Amino acid sequence: AQKITQTQPGMFVQEKEAVTLDCTYDTSDPSYGLFWYKQPSSGEMIFLIYQGSYDQQNATEGRYSLNFQKARKSANLVISASQLGDSAMYFCAMRERERDDKIIFGKGTRLHILP
Amino acid sequence: DTGVSQNPRHKITKRGQNVTFRCDPISEHNRLYWYRQTLGQGPEFLTYFQNEAQLEKSRLLSDRFSAERPKGSFSTLEIQRTEQGDSAMYLCASTHVGEGNEKLFFGSGTQLSVL
């Protein structure tokens, strides 16, 4: 079974609109962390945002925020005021601290920002 | 801090040959990961190290794959008797466990093409 599920293989969004990228995860570990990475066409992996399972507040980093719904096991990435440079692959990742402590990735969502 | 360095950037080999890739993590990072990524997919976990100890190797990985991190610094990934299905980008990432969100820092990868 998939531990990280990203159900949107591709999305098209108009520039300056907000966009939500979905991520659901599966774990029974009480202590875990969730990450989002961006991979532009250049191939580099860029860290965007992190949410710990015990964090009380949703994480925010500039235009990025993480909509963390623990009961639903959902960790959606919200990008406000999208820009052309946001066009990239986006990956959700999880670390289960007590189980095996490794970081695994979802299959990703390709985001296209339209001018 | 020069970032995570991977060599070579590209490797073209004939089926059946052995190849070895090297990863130099950020100094003082105690955890190192190897991932494999094919076009349009997320990074697939291969193995990871805590200092020089290999913590886990993916069960999906055949015995042709081996990795070492002999002194807890650089790491090598060897693929013996390469097959065309091994063609992929091999990514190395490092982090320091114990400092909060422990985000991964990625190298630029080694692109392997097996002819």
PDB file of C-alpha atoms in Angstrom:
ATOM      1  CA  ALA A   1       0.000   0.000   0.000  1.00  0.00           C
ATOM      2  CA  GLN A   2       1.144   3.514  -0.750  1.00  0.00           C
ATOM      3  CA  LYS A   3       2.358   5.386   2.297  1.00  0.00           C
ATOM      4  CA  ILE A   4       2.226   8.732   0.523  1.00  0.00           C
ATOM      5  CA  THR A   5      -0.524   9.410  -1.992  1.00  0.00           C
ATOM      6  CA  GLN A   6      -0.578  12.371  -4.321  1.00  0.00           C
ATOM      7  CA  THR A   7      -3.710  11.990  -6.381  1.00  0.00           C
ATOM      8  CA  GLN A   8      -3.149  14.845  -8.835  1.00  0.00           C
ATOM      9  CA  PRO A   9      -0.635  13.796 -11.492  1.00  0.00           C
ATOM     10  CA  GLY A  10      -0.934  17.206 -13.171  1.00  0.00           C
ATOM     11  CA  MET A  11      -2.509  20.581 -12.533  1.00  0.00           C
ATOM     12  CA  PHE A  12      -2.929  23.754 -14.569  1.00  0.00           C
ATOM     13  CA  VAL A  13      -3.406  27.008 -12.692  1.00  0.00           C
ATOM     14  CA  GLN A  14      -3.639  30.592 -13.837  1.00  0.00           C
ATOM     15  CA  GLU A  15      -0.858  32.888 -12.679  1.00  0.00           C
ATOM     16  CA  LYS A  16      -1.605  34.782  -9.446  1.00  0.00           C
ATOM     17  CA  GLU A  17      -4.206  32.269  -8.346  1.00  0.00           C
ATOM     18  CA  ALA A  18      -3.762  30.156  -5.229  1.00  0.00           C
ATOM     19  CA  VAL A  19      -3.195  26.446  -5.716  1.00  0.00           C
ATOM     20  CA  THR A  20      -3.594  23.462  -3.400  1.00  0.00           C
ATOM     21  CA  LEU A  21      -1.597  20.294  -3.962  1.00  0.00           C
ATOM     22  CA  ASP A  22      -3.012  17.250  -2.223  1.00  0.00           C
ATOM     23  CA  CYS A  23      -1.107  14.766  -0.100  1.00  0.00           C
ATOM     24  CA  THR A  24      -2.468  12.010   2.087  1.00  0.00           C
ATOM     25  CA  TYR A  25      -0.332   9.671   4.125  1.00  0.00           C
ATOM     26  CA  ASP A  26      -0.640   6.419   5.979  1.00  0.00           C
ATOM     27  CA  THR A  27       1.067   5.806   9.287  1.00  0.00           C
ATOM     28  CA  SER A  28       0.382   4.429  12.731  1.00  0.00           C
ATOM     29  CA  ASP A  29       3.502   6.073  14.113  1.00  0.00           C
ATOM     30  CA  PRO A  30       2.548   8.820  16.601  1.00  0.00           C
ATOM     31  CA  SER A  31       5.692  10.789  15.798  1.00  0.00           C
ATOM     32  CA  TYR A  32       6.270  11.694  12.180  1.00  0.00           C
ATOM     33  CA  GLY A  33       7.258  14.548   9.945  1.00  0.00           C
ATOM     34  CA  LEU A  34       5.910  15.699   6.620  1.00  0.00           C
ATOM     35  CA  PHE A  35       7.897  17.541   3.952  1.00  0.00           C
ATOM     36  CA  TRP A  36       7.222  19.180   0.625  1.00  0.00           C
ATOM     37  CA  TYR A  37       9.878  19.478  -2.065  1.00  0.00           C
ATOM     38  CA  LYS A  38       9.870  21.239  -5.413  1.00  0.00           C
ATOM     39  CA  GLN A  39      11.740  19.901  -8.442  1.00  0.00           C
ATOM     40  CA  PRO A  40      11.920  22.279 -11.398  1.00  0.00           C
ATOM     41  CA  SER A  41      12.875  21.098 -14.862  1.00  0.00           C
ATOM     42  CA  SER A  42      16.520  21.710 -13.936  1.00  0.00           C
ATOM     43  CA  GLY A  43      16.252  18.662 -11.669  1.00  0.00           C
ATOM     44  CA  GLU A  44      17.358  20.092  -8.334  1.00  0.00           C
ATOM     45  CA  MET A  45      15.304  19.161  -5.282  1.00  0.00           C
ATOM     46  CA  ILE A  46      14.297  22.238  -3.294  1.00  0.00           C
ATOM     47  CA  PHE A  47      12.947  21.963   0.250  1.00  0.00           C
ATOM     48  CA  LEU A  48       9.803  24.032   0.757  1.00  0.00           C
ATOM     49  CA  ILE A  49       8.174  23.325   4.085  1.00  0.00           C
ATOM     50  CA  TYR A  50       8.022  20.929   7.038  1.00  0.00           C
ATOM     51  CA  GLN A  51       5.291  19.907   9.476  1.00  0.00           C
ATOM     52  CA  GLY A  52       5.834  17.799  12.574  1.00  0.00           C
ATOM     53  CA  SER A  53       3.028  15.572  13.808  1.00  0.00           C
ATOM     54  CA  TYR A  54       3.039  17.286  17.181  1.00  0.00           C
ATOM     55  CA  ASP A  55       3.152  20.818  15.830  1.00  0.00           C
ATOM     56  CA  GLN A  56       0.098  22.750  16.953  1.00  0.00           C
ATOM     57  CA  GLN A  57       0.185  25.297  14.168  1.00  0.00           C
ATOM     58  CA  ASN A  58       0.128  24.740  10.437  1.00  0.00           C
ATOM     59  CA  ALA A  59       3.550  25.444   8.961  1.00  0.00           C
ATOM     60  CA  THR A  60       4.082  28.495   6.769  1.00  0.00           C
ATOM     61  CA  GLU A  61       7.072  29.631   4.735  1.00  0.00           C
ATOM     62  CA  GLY A  62       6.495  32.753   2.690  1.00  0.00           C
ATOM     63  CA  ARG A  63       3.946  31.925  -0.020  1.00  0.00           C
ATOM     64  CA  TYR A  64       3.846  28.289   1.057  1.00  0.00           C
ATOM     65  CA  SER A  65       1.620  26.922   3.772  1.00  0.00           C
ATOM     66  CA  LEU A  66       0.801  23.411   4.805  1.00  0.00           C
ATOM     67  CA  ASN A  67      -2.819  22.562   5.530  1.00  0.00           C
ATOM     68  CA  PHE A  68      -2.278  19.831   8.113  1.00  0.00           C
ATOM     69  CA  GLN A  69      -5.373  17.804   8.990  1.00  0.00           C
ATOM     70  CA  LYS A  70      -4.099  15.122  11.302  1.00  0.00           C
ATOM     71  CA  ALA A  71      -7.327  13.168  11.721  1.00  0.00           C
ATOM     72  CA  ARG A  72      -7.696  12.927   7.964  1.00  0.00           C
ATOM     73  CA  LYS A  73      -3.979  12.182   7.520  1.00  0.00           C
ATOM     74  CA  SER A  74      -3.793  14.985   5.039  1.00  0.00           C
ATOM     75  CA  ALA A  75      -0.948  17.454   4.458  1.00  0.00           C
ATOM     76  CA  ASN A  76      -1.860  19.622   1.507  1.00  0.00           C
ATOM     77  CA  LEU A  77       0.516  22.289   0.215  1.00  0.00           C
ATOM     78  CA  VAL A  78      -1.019  25.670  -0.497  1.00  0.00           C
ATOM     79  CA  ILE A  79       0.817  28.120  -2.725  1.00  0.00           C
ATOM     80  CA  SER A  80      -0.607  31.613  -2.629  1.00  0.00           C
ATOM     81  CA  ALA A  81      -0.381  34.050  -5.539  1.00  0.00           C
ATOM     82  CA  SER A  82       1.217  31.559  -7.928  1.00  0.00           C
ATOM     83  CA  GLN A  83       4.037  32.652 -10.201  1.00  0.00           C
ATOM     84  CA  LEU A  84       5.347  31.297 -13.497  1.00  0.00           C
ATOM     85  CA  GLY A  85       8.421  30.085 -11.640  1.00  0.00           C
ATOM     86  CA  ASP A  86       6.245  27.788  -9.554  1.00  0.00           C
ATOM     87  CA  SER A  87       5.868  25.465 -12.538  1.00  0.00           C
ATOM     88  CA  ALA A  88       7.572  22.268 -11.390  1.00  0.00           C
ATOM     89  CA  MET A  89       7.081  18.809  -9.912  1.00  0.00           C
ATOM     90  CA  TYR A  90       6.053  18.849  -6.265  1.00  0.00           C
ATOM     91  CA  PHE A  91       6.702  15.934  -3.932  1.00  0.00           C
ATOM     92  CA  CYS A  92       5.237  15.184  -0.539  1.00  0.00           C
ATOM     93  CA  ALA A  93       7.436  13.128   1.788  1.00  0.00           C
ATOM     94  CA  MET A  94       7.128  11.535   5.212  1.00  0.00           C
ATOM     95  CA  ARG A  95       9.444  10.427   7.989  1.00  0.00           C
ATOM     96  CA  GLU A  96       8.127   7.948  10.556  1.00  0.00           C
ATOM     97  CA  ARG A  97      10.356   8.588  13.544  1.00  0.00           C
ATOM     98  CA  GLU A  98       9.622   5.497  15.604  1.00  0.00           C
ATOM     99  CA  ARG A  99       9.121   2.970  12.833  1.00  0.00           C
ATOM    100  CA  ASP A 100      12.223   3.170  10.697  1.00  0.00           C
ATOM    101  CA  ASP A 101      13.003   6.886  10.637  1.00  0.00           C
ATOM    102  CA  LYS A 102      13.618   7.020   6.892  1.00  0.00           C
ATOM    103  CA  ILE A 103      12.144   9.576   4.512  1.00  0.00           C
ATOM    104  CA  ILE A 104       9.982   8.333   1.658  1.00  0.00           C
ATOM    105  CA  PHE A 105       8.394  10.288  -1.180  1.00  0.00           C
ATOM    106  CA  GLY A 106       5.126  10.322  -3.044  1.00  0.00           C
ATOM    107  CA  LYS A 107       4.875  10.097  -6.836  1.00  0.00           C
ATOM    108  CA  GLY A 108       4.479  13.833  -7.214  1.00  0.00           C
ATOM    109  CA  THR A 109       2.229  16.377  -8.877  1.00  0.00           C
ATOM    110  CA  ARG A 110       3.299  18.337 -11.923  1.00  0.00           C
ATOM    111  CA  LEU A 111       2.139  21.931 -11.624  1.00  0.00           C
ATOM    112  CA  HIS A 112       1.838  24.184 -14.652  1.00  0.00           C
ATOM    113  CA  ILE A 113       1.306  27.912 -14.107  1.00  0.00           C
ATOM    114  CA  LEU A 114      -0.351  29.586 -17.062  1.00  0.00           C
ATOM    115  CA  PRO A 115       0.393  33.229 -17.944  1.00  0.00           C
TER     116      PRO A 115
ATOM    117  CA  ASP B   1      29.595  24.360   3.077  1.00  0.00           C
ATOM    118  CA  THR B   2      29.665  23.340  -0.571  1.00  0.00           C
ATOM    119  CA  GLY B   3      26.492  21.275  -0.557  1.00  0.00           C
ATOM    120  CA  VAL B   4      26.052  17.622  -1.469  1.00  0.00           C
ATOM    121  CA  SER B   5      28.341  16.591  -4.293  1.00  0.00           C
ATOM    122  CA  GLN B   6      27.769  13.619  -6.584  1.00  0.00           C
ATOM    123  CA  ASN B   7      30.117  12.166  -9.153  1.00  0.00           C
ATOM    124  CA  PRO B   8      29.941  11.514 -11.979  1.00  0.00           C
ATOM    125  CA  ARG B   9      27.072  13.661 -13.237  1.00  0.00           C
ATOM    126  CA  HIS B  10      26.462  11.286 -16.115  1.00  0.00           C
ATOM    127  CA  LYS B  11      27.415   7.677 -16.713  1.00  0.00           C
ATOM    128  CA  ILE B  12      26.824   5.694 -19.864  1.00  0.00           C
ATOM    129  CA  THR B  13      27.605   2.020 -19.667  1.00  0.00           C
ATOM    130  CA  LYS B  14      26.937  -1.199 -21.493  1.00  0.00           C
ATOM    131  CA  ARG B  15      24.650  -3.836 -20.073  1.00  0.00           C
ATOM    132  CA  GLY B  16      26.543  -6.194 -17.832  1.00  0.00           C
ATOM    133  CA  GLN B  17      29.172  -3.706 -16.719  1.00  0.00           C
ATOM    134  CA  ASN B  18      29.653  -2.591 -13.134  1.00  0.00           C
ATOM    135  CA  VAL B  19      29.309   1.063 -12.158  1.00  0.00           C
ATOM    136  CA  THR B  20      30.113   2.987  -9.006  1.00  0.00           C
ATOM    137  CA  PHE B  21      28.806   6.364  -7.957  1.00  0.00           C
ATOM    138  CA  ARG B  22      30.163   8.602  -5.241  1.00  0.00           C
ATOM    139  CA  CYS B  23      28.393  10.999  -2.909  1.00  0.00           C
ATOM    140  CA  ASP B  24      30.067  13.566  -0.664  1.00  0.00           C
ATOM    141  CA  PRO B  25      27.493  14.861   1.819  1.00  0.00           C
ATOM    142  CA  ILE B  26      27.562  18.157   3.640  1.00  0.00           C
ATOM    143  CA  SER B  27      30.254  17.896   6.262  1.00  0.00           C
ATOM    144  CA  GLU B  28      28.989  16.907   9.711  1.00  0.00           C
ATOM    145  CA  HIS B  29      25.760  15.502   8.292  1.00  0.00           C
ATOM    146  CA  ASN B  30      25.393  12.152   9.998  1.00  0.00           C
ATOM    147  CA  ARG B  31      22.633  10.702   7.832  1.00  0.00           C
ATOM    148  CA  LEU B  32      22.910   9.917   4.148  1.00  0.00           C
ATOM    149  CA  TYR B  33      20.295   8.592   1.744  1.00  0.00           C
ATOM    150  CA  TRP B  34      20.360   7.118  -1.742  1.00  0.00           C
ATOM    151  CA  TYR B  35      17.296   7.385  -3.962  1.00  0.00           C
ATOM    152  CA  ARG B  36      16.551   6.405  -7.544  1.00  0.00           C
ATOM    153  CA  GLN B  37      14.309   8.539  -9.727  1.00  0.00           C
ATOM    154  CA  THR B  38      12.901   7.858 -13.155  1.00  0.00           C
ATOM    155  CA  LEU B  39      11.284  10.457 -15.379  1.00  0.00           C
ATOM    156  CA  GLY B  40       8.052  11.839 -13.984  1.00  0.00           C
ATOM    157  CA  GLN B  41       8.239   9.764 -10.800  1.00  0.00           C
ATOM    158  CA  GLY B  42       9.106  10.494  -7.200  1.00  0.00           C
ATOM    159  CA  PRO B  43      12.417   9.536  -5.623  1.00  0.00           C
ATOM    160  CA  GLU B  44      12.397   5.857  -4.726  1.00  0.00           C
ATOM    161  CA  PHE B  45      14.175   4.970  -1.491  1.00  0.00           C
ATOM    162  CA  LEU B  46      17.192   2.691  -1.939  1.00  0.00           C
ATOM    163  CA  THR B  47      19.159   2.787   1.295  1.00  0.00           C
ATOM    164  CA  TYR B  48      20.327   5.036   4.097  1.00  0.00           C
ATOM    165  CA  PHE B  49      23.145   5.377   6.593  1.00  0.00           C
ATOM    166  CA  GLN B  50      23.555   6.804  10.033  1.00  0.00           C
ATOM    167  CA  ASN B  51      27.251   7.635  10.182  1.00  0.00           C
ATOM    168  CA  GLU B  52      28.904   4.490   8.789  1.00  0.00           C
ATOM    169  CA  ALA B  53      26.059   2.123   9.683  1.00  0.00           C
ATOM    170  CA  GLN B  54      23.681   1.076   6.922  1.00  0.00           C
ATOM    171  CA  LEU B  55      20.255   1.203   8.551  1.00  0.00           C
ATOM    172  CA  GLU B  56      18.141  -0.272   5.806  1.00  0.00           C
ATOM    173  CA  LYS B  57      18.283  -1.380   2.205  1.00  0.00           C
ATOM    174  CA  SER B  58      15.086  -1.420   0.197  1.00  0.00           C
ATOM    175  CA  ARG B  59      13.621  -4.883  -0.172  1.00  0.00           C
ATOM    176  CA  LEU B  60      12.915  -4.003  -3.792  1.00  0.00           C
ATOM    177  CA  LEU B  61      16.628  -3.673  -4.423  1.00  0.00           C
ATOM    178  CA  SER B  62      18.386  -6.646  -5.917  1.00  0.00           C
ATOM    179  CA  ASP B  63      21.662  -8.025  -4.625  1.00  0.00           C
ATOM    180  CA  ARG B  64      23.392  -6.335  -7.554  1.00  0.00           C
ATOM    181  CA  PHE B  65      23.134  -3.063  -5.635  1.00  0.00           C
ATOM    182  CA  SER B  66      25.440  -2.335  -2.738  1.00  0.00           C
ATOM    183  CA  ALA B  67      26.316   0.813  -0.855  1.00  0.00           C
ATOM    184  CA  GLU B  68      28.960   1.772   1.649  1.00  0.00           C
ATOM    185  CA  ARG B  69      29.842   4.697   3.834  1.00  0.00           C
ATOM    186  CA  PRO B  70      33.142   3.486   5.234  1.00  0.00           C
ATOM    187  CA  LYS B  71      34.153   6.365   7.472  1.00  0.00           C
ATOM    188  CA  GLY B  72      30.816   8.017   7.950  1.00  0.00           C
ATOM    189  CA  SER B  73      31.641  10.688   5.410  1.00  0.00           C
ATOM    190  CA  PHE B  74      31.397   9.980   1.662  1.00  0.00           C
ATOM    191  CA  SER B  75      29.339   7.102   0.317  1.00  0.00           C
ATOM    192  CA  THR B  76      29.513   4.893  -2.753  1.00  0.00           C
ATOM    193  CA  LEU B  77      26.736   3.086  -4.563  1.00  0.00           C
ATOM    194  CA  GLU B  78      27.758   0.182  -6.776  1.00  0.00           C
ATOM    195  CA  ILE B  79      25.609  -1.578  -9.312  1.00  0.00           C
ATOM    196  CA  GLN B  80      26.964  -4.855 -10.610  1.00  0.00           C
ATOM    197  CA  ARG B  81      26.007  -6.434 -13.936  1.00  0.00           C
ATOM    198  CA  THR B  82      23.930  -3.444 -14.957  1.00  0.00           C
ATOM    199  CA  GLU B  83      20.632  -3.946 -16.764  1.00  0.00           C
ATOM    200  CA  GLN B  84      18.708  -1.545 -18.960  1.00  0.00           C
ATOM    201  CA  GLY B  85      16.114  -1.201 -16.214  1.00  0.00           C
ATOM    202  CA  ASP B  86      18.774   0.359 -13.989  1.00  0.00           C
ATOM    203  CA  SER B  87      18.762   3.465 -16.173  1.00  0.00           C
ATOM    204  CA  ALA B  88      17.670   6.309 -13.906  1.00  0.00           C
ATOM    205  CA  MET B  89      18.824   9.325 -11.944  1.00  0.00           C
ATOM    206  CA  TYR B  90      20.521   8.299  -8.714  1.00  0.00           C
ATOM    207  CA  LEU B  91      20.141  10.934  -6.026  1.00  0.00           C
ATOM    208  CA  CYS B  92      22.076  11.296  -2.814  1.00  0.00           C
ATOM    209  CA  ALA B  93      20.820  13.380   0.088  1.00  0.00           C
ATOM    210  CA  SER B  94      22.130  14.170   3.535  1.00  0.00           C
ATOM    211  CA  THR B  95      20.924  15.677   6.777  1.00  0.00           C
ATOM    212  CA  HIS B  96      21.902  16.038  10.393  1.00  0.00           C
ATOM    213  CA  VAL B  97      19.570  14.069  12.618  1.00  0.00           C
ATOM    214  CA  GLY B  98      18.818  15.800  15.892  1.00  0.00           C
ATOM    215  CA  GLU B  99      18.253  19.386  14.782  1.00  0.00           C
ATOM    216  CA  GLY B 100      14.521  19.666  14.335  1.00  0.00           C
ATOM    217  CA  ASN B 101      12.967  19.239  10.944  1.00  0.00           C
ATOM    218  CA  GLU B 102      16.028  17.527   9.516  1.00  0.00           C
ATOM    219  CA  LYS B 103      15.260  18.423   5.945  1.00  0.00           C
ATOM    220  CA  LEU B 104      17.209  16.637   3.273  1.00  0.00           C
ATOM    221  CA  PHE B 105      19.815  18.405   1.184  1.00  0.00           C
ATOM    222  CA  PHE B 106      20.088  16.800  -2.234  1.00  0.00           C
ATOM    223  CA  GLY B 107      22.935  16.475  -4.661  1.00  0.00           C
ATOM    224  CA  SER B 108      22.512  17.062  -8.385  1.00  0.00           C
ATOM    225  CA  GLY B 109      22.363  13.345  -9.030  1.00  0.00           C
ATOM    226  CA  THR B 110      24.099  10.866 -11.309  1.00  0.00           C
ATOM    227  CA  GLN B 111      22.230  10.083 -14.502  1.00  0.00           C
ATOM    228  CA  LEU B 112      22.859   6.466 -15.478  1.00  0.00           C
ATOM    229  CA  SER B 113      22.161   5.208 -18.970  1.00  0.00           C
ATOM    230  CA  VAL B 114      22.567   1.492 -19.613  1.00  0.00           C
ATOM    231  CA  LEU B 115      22.807   0.613 -23.291  1.00  0.00           C
TER     232      LEU B 115
END
